[in-house]
Short mmCIF file of C-alpha atoms in Angstrom, two decimals:
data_model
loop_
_atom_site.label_atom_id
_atom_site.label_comp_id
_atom_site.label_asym_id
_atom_site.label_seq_id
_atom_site.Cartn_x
_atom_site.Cartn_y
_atom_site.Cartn_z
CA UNK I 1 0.00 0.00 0.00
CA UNK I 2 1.77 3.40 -0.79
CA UNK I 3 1.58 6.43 1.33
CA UNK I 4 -0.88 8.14 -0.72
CA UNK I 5 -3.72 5.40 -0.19
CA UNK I 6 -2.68 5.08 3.46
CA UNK I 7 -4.90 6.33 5.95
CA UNK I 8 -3.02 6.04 8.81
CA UNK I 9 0.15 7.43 6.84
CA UNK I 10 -0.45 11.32 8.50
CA UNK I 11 -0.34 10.22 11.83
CA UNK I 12 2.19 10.67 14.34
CA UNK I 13 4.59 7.80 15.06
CA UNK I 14 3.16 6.85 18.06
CA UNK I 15 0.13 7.73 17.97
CA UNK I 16 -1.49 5.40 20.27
CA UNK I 17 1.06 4.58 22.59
CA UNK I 18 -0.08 5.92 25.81
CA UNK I 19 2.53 7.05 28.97
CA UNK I 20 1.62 8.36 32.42
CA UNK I 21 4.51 10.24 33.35
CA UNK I 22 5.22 11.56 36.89
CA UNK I 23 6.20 15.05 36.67
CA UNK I 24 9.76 16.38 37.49
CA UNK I 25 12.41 18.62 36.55
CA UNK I 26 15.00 18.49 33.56
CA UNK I 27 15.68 14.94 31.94
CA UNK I 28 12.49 12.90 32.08
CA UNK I 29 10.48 15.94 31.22
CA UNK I 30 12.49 16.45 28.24
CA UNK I 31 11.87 12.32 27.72
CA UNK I 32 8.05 12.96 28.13
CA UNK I 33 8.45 16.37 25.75
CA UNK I 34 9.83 13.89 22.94
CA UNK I 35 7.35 10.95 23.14
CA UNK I 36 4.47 13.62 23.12
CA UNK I 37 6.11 15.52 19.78
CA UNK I 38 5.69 12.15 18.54
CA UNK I 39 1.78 11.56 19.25
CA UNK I 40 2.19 9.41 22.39
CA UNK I 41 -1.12 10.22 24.75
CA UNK I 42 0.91 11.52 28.05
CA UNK I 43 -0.76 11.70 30.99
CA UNK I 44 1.62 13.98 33.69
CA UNK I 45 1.21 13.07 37.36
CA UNK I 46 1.75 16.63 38.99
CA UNK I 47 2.47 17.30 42.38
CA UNK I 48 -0.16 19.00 44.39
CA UNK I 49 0.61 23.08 44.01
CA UNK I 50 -1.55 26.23 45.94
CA UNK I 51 -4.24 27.21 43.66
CA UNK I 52 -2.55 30.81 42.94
CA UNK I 53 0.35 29.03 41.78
CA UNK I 54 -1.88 26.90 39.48
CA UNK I 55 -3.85 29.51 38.36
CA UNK I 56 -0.62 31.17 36.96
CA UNK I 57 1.37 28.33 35.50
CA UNK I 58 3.13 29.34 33.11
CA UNK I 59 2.67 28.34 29.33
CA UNK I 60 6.21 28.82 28.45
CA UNK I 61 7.34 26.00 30.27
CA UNK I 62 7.78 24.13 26.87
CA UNK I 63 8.89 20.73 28.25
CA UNK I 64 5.41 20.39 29.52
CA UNK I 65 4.19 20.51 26.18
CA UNK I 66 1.91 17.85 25.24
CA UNK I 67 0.28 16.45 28.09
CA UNK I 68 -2.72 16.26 29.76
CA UNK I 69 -2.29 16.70 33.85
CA UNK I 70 -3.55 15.56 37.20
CA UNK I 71 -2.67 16.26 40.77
CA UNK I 72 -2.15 13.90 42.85
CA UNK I 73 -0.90 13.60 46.49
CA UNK I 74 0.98 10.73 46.84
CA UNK I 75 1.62 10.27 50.27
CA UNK I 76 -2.54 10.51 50.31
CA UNK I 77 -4.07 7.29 51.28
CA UNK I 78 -5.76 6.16 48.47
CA UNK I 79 -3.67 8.24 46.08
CA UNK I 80 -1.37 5.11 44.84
CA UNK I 81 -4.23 3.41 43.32
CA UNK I 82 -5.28 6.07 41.54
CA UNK I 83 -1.92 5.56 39.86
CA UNK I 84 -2.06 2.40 39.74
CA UNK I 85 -5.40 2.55 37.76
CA UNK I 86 -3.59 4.76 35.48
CA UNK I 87 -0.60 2.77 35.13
CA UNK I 88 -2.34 -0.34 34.67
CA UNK I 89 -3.78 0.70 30.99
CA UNK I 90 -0.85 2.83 29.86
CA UNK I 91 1.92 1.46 27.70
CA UNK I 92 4.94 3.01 29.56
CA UNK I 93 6.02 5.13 32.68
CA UNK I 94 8.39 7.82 32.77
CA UNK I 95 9.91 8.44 36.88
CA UNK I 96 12.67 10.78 37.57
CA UNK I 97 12.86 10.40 41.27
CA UNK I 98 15.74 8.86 43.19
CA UNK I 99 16.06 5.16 43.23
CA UNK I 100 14.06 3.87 45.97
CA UNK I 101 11.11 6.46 45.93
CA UNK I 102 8.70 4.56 43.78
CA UNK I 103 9.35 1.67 45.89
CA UNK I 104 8.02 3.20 48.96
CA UNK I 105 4.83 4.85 47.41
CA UNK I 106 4.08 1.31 46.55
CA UNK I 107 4.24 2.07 42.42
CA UNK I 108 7.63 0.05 41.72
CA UNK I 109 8.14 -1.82 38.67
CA UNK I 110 7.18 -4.84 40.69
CA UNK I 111 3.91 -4.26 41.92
CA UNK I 112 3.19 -1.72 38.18
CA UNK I 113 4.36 -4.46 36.17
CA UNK I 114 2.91 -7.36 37.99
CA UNK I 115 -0.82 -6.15 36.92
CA UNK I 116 0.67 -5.14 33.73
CA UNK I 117 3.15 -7.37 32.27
CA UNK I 118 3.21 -5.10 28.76
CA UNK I 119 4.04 -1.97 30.86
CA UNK I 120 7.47 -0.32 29.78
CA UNK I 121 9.25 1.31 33.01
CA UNK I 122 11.37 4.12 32.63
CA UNK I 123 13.61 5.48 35.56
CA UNK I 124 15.48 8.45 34.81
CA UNK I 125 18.46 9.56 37.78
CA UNK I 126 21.46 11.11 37.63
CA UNK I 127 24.21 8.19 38.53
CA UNK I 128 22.04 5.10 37.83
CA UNK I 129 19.80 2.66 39.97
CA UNK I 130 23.05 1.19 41.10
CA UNK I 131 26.36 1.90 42.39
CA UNK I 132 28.56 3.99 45.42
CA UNK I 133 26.56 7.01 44.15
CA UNK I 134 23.40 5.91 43.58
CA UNK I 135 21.57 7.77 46.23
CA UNK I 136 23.82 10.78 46.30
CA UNK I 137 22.30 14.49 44.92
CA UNK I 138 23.68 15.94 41.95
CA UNK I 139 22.68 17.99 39.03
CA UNK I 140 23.94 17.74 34.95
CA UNK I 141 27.63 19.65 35.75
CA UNK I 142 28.21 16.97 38.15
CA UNK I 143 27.31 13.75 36.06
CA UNK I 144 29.43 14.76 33.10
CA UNK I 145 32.47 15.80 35.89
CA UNK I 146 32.63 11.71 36.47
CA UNK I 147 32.62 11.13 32.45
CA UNK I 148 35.09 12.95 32.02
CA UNK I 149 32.95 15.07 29.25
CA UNK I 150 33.10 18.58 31.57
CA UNK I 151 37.33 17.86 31.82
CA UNK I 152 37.48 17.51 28.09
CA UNK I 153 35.74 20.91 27.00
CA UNK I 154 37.62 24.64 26.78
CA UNK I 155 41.09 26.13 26.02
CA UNK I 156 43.99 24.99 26.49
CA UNK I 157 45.31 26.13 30.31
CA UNK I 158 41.79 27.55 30.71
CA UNK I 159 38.91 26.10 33.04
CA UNK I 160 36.97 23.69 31.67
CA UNK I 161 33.26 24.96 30.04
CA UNK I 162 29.82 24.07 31.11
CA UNK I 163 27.68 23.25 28.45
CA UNK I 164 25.03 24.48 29.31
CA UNK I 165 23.09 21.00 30.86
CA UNK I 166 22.48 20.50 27.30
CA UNK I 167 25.17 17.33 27.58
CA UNK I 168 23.73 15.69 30.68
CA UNK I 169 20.48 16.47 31.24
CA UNK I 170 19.29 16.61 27.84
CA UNK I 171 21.60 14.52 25.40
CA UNK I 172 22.94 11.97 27.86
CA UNK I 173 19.63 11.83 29.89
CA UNK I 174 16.13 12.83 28.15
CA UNK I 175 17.12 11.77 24.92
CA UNK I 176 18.63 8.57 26.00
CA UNK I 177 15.42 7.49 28.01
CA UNK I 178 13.55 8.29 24.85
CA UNK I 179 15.19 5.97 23.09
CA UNK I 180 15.04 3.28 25.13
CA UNK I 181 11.47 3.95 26.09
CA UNK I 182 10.29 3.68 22.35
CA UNK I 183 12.97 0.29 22.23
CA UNK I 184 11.57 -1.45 24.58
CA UNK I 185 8.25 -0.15 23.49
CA UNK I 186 8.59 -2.04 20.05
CA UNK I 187 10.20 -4.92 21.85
CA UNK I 188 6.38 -5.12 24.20
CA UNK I 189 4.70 -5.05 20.66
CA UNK I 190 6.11 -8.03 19.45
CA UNK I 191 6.50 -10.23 22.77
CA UNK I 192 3.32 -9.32 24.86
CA UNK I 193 6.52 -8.67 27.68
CA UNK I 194 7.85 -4.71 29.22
CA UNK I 195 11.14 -3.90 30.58
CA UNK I 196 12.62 -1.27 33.33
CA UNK I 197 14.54 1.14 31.91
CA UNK I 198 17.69 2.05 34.45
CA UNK I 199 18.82 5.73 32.79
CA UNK I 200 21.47 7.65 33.93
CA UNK I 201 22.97 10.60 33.03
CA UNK I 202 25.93 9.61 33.87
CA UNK I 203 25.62 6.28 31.31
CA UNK I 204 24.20 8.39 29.13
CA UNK I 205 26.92 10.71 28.59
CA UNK I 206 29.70 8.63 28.63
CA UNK I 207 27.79 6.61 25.59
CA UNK I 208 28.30 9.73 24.07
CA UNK I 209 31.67 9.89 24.85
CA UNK I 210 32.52 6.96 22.54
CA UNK I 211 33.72 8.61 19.30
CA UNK I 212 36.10 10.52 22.05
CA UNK I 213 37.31 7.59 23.69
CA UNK I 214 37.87 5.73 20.22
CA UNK I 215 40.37 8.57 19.05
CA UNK I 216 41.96 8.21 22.48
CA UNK I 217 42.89 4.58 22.28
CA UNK I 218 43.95 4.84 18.80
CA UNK I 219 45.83 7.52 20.44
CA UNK I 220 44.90 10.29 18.31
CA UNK I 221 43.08 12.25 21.05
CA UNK I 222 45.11 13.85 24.56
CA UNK I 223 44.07 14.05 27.69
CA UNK I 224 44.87 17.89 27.53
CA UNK I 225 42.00 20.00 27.22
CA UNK I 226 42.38 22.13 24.09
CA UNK I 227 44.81 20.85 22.29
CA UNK I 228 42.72 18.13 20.33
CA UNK I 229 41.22 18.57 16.45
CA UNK I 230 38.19 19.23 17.35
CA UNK I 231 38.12 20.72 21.30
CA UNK I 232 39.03 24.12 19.70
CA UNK I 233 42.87 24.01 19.32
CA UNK I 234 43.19 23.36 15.79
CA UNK I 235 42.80 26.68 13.91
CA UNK I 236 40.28 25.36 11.10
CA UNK I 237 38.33 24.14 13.89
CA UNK I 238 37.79 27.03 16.05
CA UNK I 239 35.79 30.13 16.67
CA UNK I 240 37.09 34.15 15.68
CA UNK I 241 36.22 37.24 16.77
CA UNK I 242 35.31 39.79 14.22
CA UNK I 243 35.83 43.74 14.17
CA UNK I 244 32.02 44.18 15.93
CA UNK I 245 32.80 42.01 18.85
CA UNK I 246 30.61 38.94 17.12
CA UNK I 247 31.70 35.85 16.10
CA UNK I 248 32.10 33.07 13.37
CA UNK I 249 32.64 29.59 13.41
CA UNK I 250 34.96 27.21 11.27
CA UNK I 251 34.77 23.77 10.71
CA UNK I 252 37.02 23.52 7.79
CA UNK I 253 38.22 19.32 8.75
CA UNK I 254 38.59 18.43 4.57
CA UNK I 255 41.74 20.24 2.60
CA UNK I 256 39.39 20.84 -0.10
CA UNK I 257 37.06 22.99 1.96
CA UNK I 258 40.45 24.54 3.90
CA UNK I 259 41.78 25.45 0.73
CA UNK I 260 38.67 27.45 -0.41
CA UNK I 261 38.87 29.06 2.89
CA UNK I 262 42.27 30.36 2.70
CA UNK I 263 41.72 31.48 -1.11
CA UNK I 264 38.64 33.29 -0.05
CA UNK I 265 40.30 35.24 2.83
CA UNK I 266 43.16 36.15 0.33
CA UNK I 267 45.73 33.84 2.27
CA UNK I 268 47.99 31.33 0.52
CA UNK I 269 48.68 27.69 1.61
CA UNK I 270 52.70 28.68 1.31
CA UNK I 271 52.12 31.28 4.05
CA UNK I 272 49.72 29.16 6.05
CA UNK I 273 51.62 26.28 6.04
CA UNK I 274 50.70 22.32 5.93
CA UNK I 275 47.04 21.99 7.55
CA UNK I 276 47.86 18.43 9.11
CA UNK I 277 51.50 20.74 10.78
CA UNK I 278 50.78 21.41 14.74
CA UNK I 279 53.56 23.29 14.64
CA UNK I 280 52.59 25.49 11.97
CA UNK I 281 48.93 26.14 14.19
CA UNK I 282 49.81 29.41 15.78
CA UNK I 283 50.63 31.18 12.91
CA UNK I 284 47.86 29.77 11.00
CA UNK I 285 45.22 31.22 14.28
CA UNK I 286 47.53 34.35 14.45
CA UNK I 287 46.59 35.06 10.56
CA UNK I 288 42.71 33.71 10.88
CA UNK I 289 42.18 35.99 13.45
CA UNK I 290 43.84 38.86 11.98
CA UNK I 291 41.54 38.56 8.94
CA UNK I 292 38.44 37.88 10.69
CA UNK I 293 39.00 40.57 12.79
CA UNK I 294 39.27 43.39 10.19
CA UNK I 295 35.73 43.48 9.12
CA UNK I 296 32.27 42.99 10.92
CA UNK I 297 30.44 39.84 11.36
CA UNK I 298 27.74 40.50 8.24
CA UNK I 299 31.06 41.10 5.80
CA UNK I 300 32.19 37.47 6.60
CA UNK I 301 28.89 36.08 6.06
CA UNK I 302 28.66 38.14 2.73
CA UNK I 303 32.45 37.18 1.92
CA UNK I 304 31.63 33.24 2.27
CA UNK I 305 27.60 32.72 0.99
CA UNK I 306 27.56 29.61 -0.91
CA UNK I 307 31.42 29.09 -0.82
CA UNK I 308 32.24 25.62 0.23
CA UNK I 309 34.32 26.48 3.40
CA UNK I 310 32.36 25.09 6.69
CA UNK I 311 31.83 28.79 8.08
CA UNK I 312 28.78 29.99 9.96
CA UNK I 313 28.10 33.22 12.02
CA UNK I 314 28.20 32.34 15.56
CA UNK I 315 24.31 33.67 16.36
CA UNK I 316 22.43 34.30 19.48
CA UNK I 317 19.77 32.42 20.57
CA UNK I 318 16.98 35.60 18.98
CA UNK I 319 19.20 35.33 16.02
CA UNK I 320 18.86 31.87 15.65
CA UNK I 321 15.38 32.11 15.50
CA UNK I 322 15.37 34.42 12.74
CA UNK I 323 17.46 33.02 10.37
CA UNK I 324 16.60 31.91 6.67
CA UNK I 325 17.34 28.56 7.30
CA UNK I 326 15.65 28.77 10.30
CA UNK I 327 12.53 30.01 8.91
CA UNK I 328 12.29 27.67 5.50
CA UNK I 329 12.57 24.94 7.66
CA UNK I 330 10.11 26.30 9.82
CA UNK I 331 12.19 24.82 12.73
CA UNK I 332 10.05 27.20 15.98
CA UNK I 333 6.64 27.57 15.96
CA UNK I 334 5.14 30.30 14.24
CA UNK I 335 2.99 31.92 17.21
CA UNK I 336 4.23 32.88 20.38
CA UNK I 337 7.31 32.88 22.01
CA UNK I 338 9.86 31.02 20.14
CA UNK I 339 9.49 27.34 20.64
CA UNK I 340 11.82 24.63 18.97
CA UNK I 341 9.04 22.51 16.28
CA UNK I 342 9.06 18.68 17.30
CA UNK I 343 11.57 16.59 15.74
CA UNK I 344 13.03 14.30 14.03
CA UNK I 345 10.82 15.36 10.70
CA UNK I 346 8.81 12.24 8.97
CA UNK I 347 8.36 11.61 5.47
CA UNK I 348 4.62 9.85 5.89
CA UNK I 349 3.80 11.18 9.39
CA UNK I 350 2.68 14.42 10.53
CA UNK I 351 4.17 15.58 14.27
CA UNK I 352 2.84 19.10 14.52
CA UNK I 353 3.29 21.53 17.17
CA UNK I 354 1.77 19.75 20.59
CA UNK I 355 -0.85 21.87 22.97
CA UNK I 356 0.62 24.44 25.02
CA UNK I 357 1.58 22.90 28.99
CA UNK I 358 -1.00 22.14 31.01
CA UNK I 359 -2.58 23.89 33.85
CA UNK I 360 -1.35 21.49 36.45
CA UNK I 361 -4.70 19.50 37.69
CA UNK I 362 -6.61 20.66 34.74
CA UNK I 363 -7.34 17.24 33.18
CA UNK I 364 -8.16 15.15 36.48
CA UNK I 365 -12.22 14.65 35.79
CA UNK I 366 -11.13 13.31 32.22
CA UNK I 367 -8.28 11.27 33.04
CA UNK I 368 -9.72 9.61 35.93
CA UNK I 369 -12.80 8.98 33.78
CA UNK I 370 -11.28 7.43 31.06
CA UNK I 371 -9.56 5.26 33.64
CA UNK I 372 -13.03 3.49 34.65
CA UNK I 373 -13.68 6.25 37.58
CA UNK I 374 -17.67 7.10 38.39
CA UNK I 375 -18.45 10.65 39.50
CA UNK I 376 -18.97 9.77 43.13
CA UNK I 377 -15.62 8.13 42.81
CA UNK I 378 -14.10 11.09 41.40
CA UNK I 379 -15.96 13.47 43.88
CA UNK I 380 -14.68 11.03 47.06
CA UNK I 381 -10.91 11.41 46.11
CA UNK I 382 -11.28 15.15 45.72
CA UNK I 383 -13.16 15.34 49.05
CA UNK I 384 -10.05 13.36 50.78
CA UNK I 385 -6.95 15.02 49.13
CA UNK I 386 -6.25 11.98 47.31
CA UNK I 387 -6.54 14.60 44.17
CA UNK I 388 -6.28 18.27 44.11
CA UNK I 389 -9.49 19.77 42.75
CA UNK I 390 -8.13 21.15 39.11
CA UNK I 391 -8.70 24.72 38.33
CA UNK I 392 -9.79 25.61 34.58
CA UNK I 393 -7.06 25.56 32.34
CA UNK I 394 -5.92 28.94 30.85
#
């Protein structure tokens, strides 16, 4: 059947697949965030909040995106089997707490999976269910510390850089979880059997470490931070300064695209010397930043359209939004503040822009509904704190 006669060839990837995720901060958020983009139903498990605070949640709290919400007071008696209820028709589970924590509100992957067997569990921490560090507190800068990622990043005889948590958190934690949530997602399709996800951070990043550690033990990568191809210390991979205080970047690995460079910015390869010649890379950054530094940002960008020569303006996050490429691609989202568009981008399936976050409680009477609640019920766990009473969303 092609596309074209396919109906179901417009829907979103996992459209379908549905996820009660209990809400937190940074990675699993970020986990939930990408399963929603992709059409999974996500129901978010909020903590109970004053009603002022609900009232004026805030809509630019993009990771929320997505998701329909309920309050719930866990430590409520009563409260874990209104989880359980939800849990026990959902496809996966997304947890971020420390390892132990689900245990003793009586929702561990035990008791969750032993009512259903399908259910895919995913546990999000910093340092792993396991381990010396397990239960210790720590944030993104310190999981990539221990990977060795943070040591690895900034100039030569400089401090090392925090990237932004965009390393940990995100790329070594959120994303990671995603993955394996929709893995062992297709694995439950096919056996009838879930899984329990153990995600770390910490794992996380040092998986992403590998192309690293692979130059290092073919010994083509130092343990000296910026003085590596590609941590900054070659000169055709490296960052300038321009006359207006902006930058531009240069990624200029291939000789062919080095030699356009150097032809474009009226230098010569018998003054610059050999590319692959370390000891010919301070003269080649004294020259590069000489040049670059002579004209404004916008000349440069002028200077090198459509030459092949790896160059880009380095841009700031407002700029980013507003550039060409930006826009044809239609990577944010065309109303309101700018908002990254869901990806990856399918061929046959549509992943459009999710609902704004949700008012945190707003979706209780519907969610417990669908999950085989009466009105009395529903009215009963309200009455004894078991659920927050959910405010109109706005």
């Amino acid at each position: 059947m092609t596309a074209e006669h396919n109906p179901h060839s417009s829907t979103p990837p996992l459209s379908g697949i549905r996820i009660v995720e209990f809400a937190g901060i940074g990675p699993a958020p970020f986990a939930g965030m990408m399963l929603a983009d992709m059409g999974a139903e996500v129901v978010r498990i909020d903590r109970p909040i004053p009603p002022a605070q609900a009232a004026g949640h805030s809509k630019t709290d993009f990771l929320a995106r997505g998701r329909r919400s309920i309050c719930l007071d866990l430590k409520a008696p009563g409260s874990s089997a209104v989880a359980r209820a939800l849990i026990k028709t959902a496809d996966g589970l997304i947890e971020g707490f420390r390892p132990g924590v689900m245990e003793r509100l009586e929702l561990g992957p035990d008791i969750c999976l032993a009512e259903n067997p399908a259910l895919v569990y995913g546990r999000m921490t910093g340092w792993g269910q396991t381990g010396p560090l397990a239960q210790a507190p720590g944030h993104d800068i310190n999981y990539i510390a221990l990977t060795g990622a943070l040591g690895a990043i900034g100039a030569a005889g400089g401090p090392p850089v925090v990237p932004l948590n965009l390393l940990g958190d995100f790329g070594g934690g959120g994303m990671v979880l995603a993955f394996g949530m929709v893995a062992a997602l297709l694995k439950a399709g096919r056996t009838g059997c879930g899984d329990i996800i153990d995600a770390a951070i910490y794992d996380g990043t040092m998986t992403l470490m590998a192309y690293i550690h692979g130059l290092r033990a073919a010994d083509r990568w130092t343990d000296t931070r910026g003085s590596n191809r590609l941590d900054g210390a070659a000169p055709w991979y490296s960052v300038y300064e321009c006359a207006d205080g902006k930058w531009v970047a240069i990624g200029a690995i291939e000789p062919k695209f080095w030699a356009v460079l150097i032809e474009a910015l009226g230098l010569t390869t018998e003054e610059m010397g050999g590319q692959s010649d370390r000891a010919a890379w301070p003269v080649m950054r004294a020259k590069l930043s000489a040049v670059f530094a002579s004209k404004p940002r916008r000349h440069w960008v002028t200077r090198l359209k459509g030459l092949e020569t790896c160059f880009a303006p380095v841009l700031d996050l407002a700029e980013a939004s507003d550039h060409p490429h930006a826009i044809a691609r239609q990577s944010f989202a065309g109303d309101g503040p700018d908002q990254p568009m869901p990806t990856p981008r399918f061929a046959h399936a549509r992943t459009p822009l999710p609902q704004a976050p949700p008012t945190p409680g707003s979706g209780a009477f519907d969610i417990l509904a669908d999950a085989g609640f009466d009105a009395g019920e529903i009215e009963e766990l309200i009455a004894t704190g078991a659920v927050q009473h959910p405010l109109p969303a706005t």
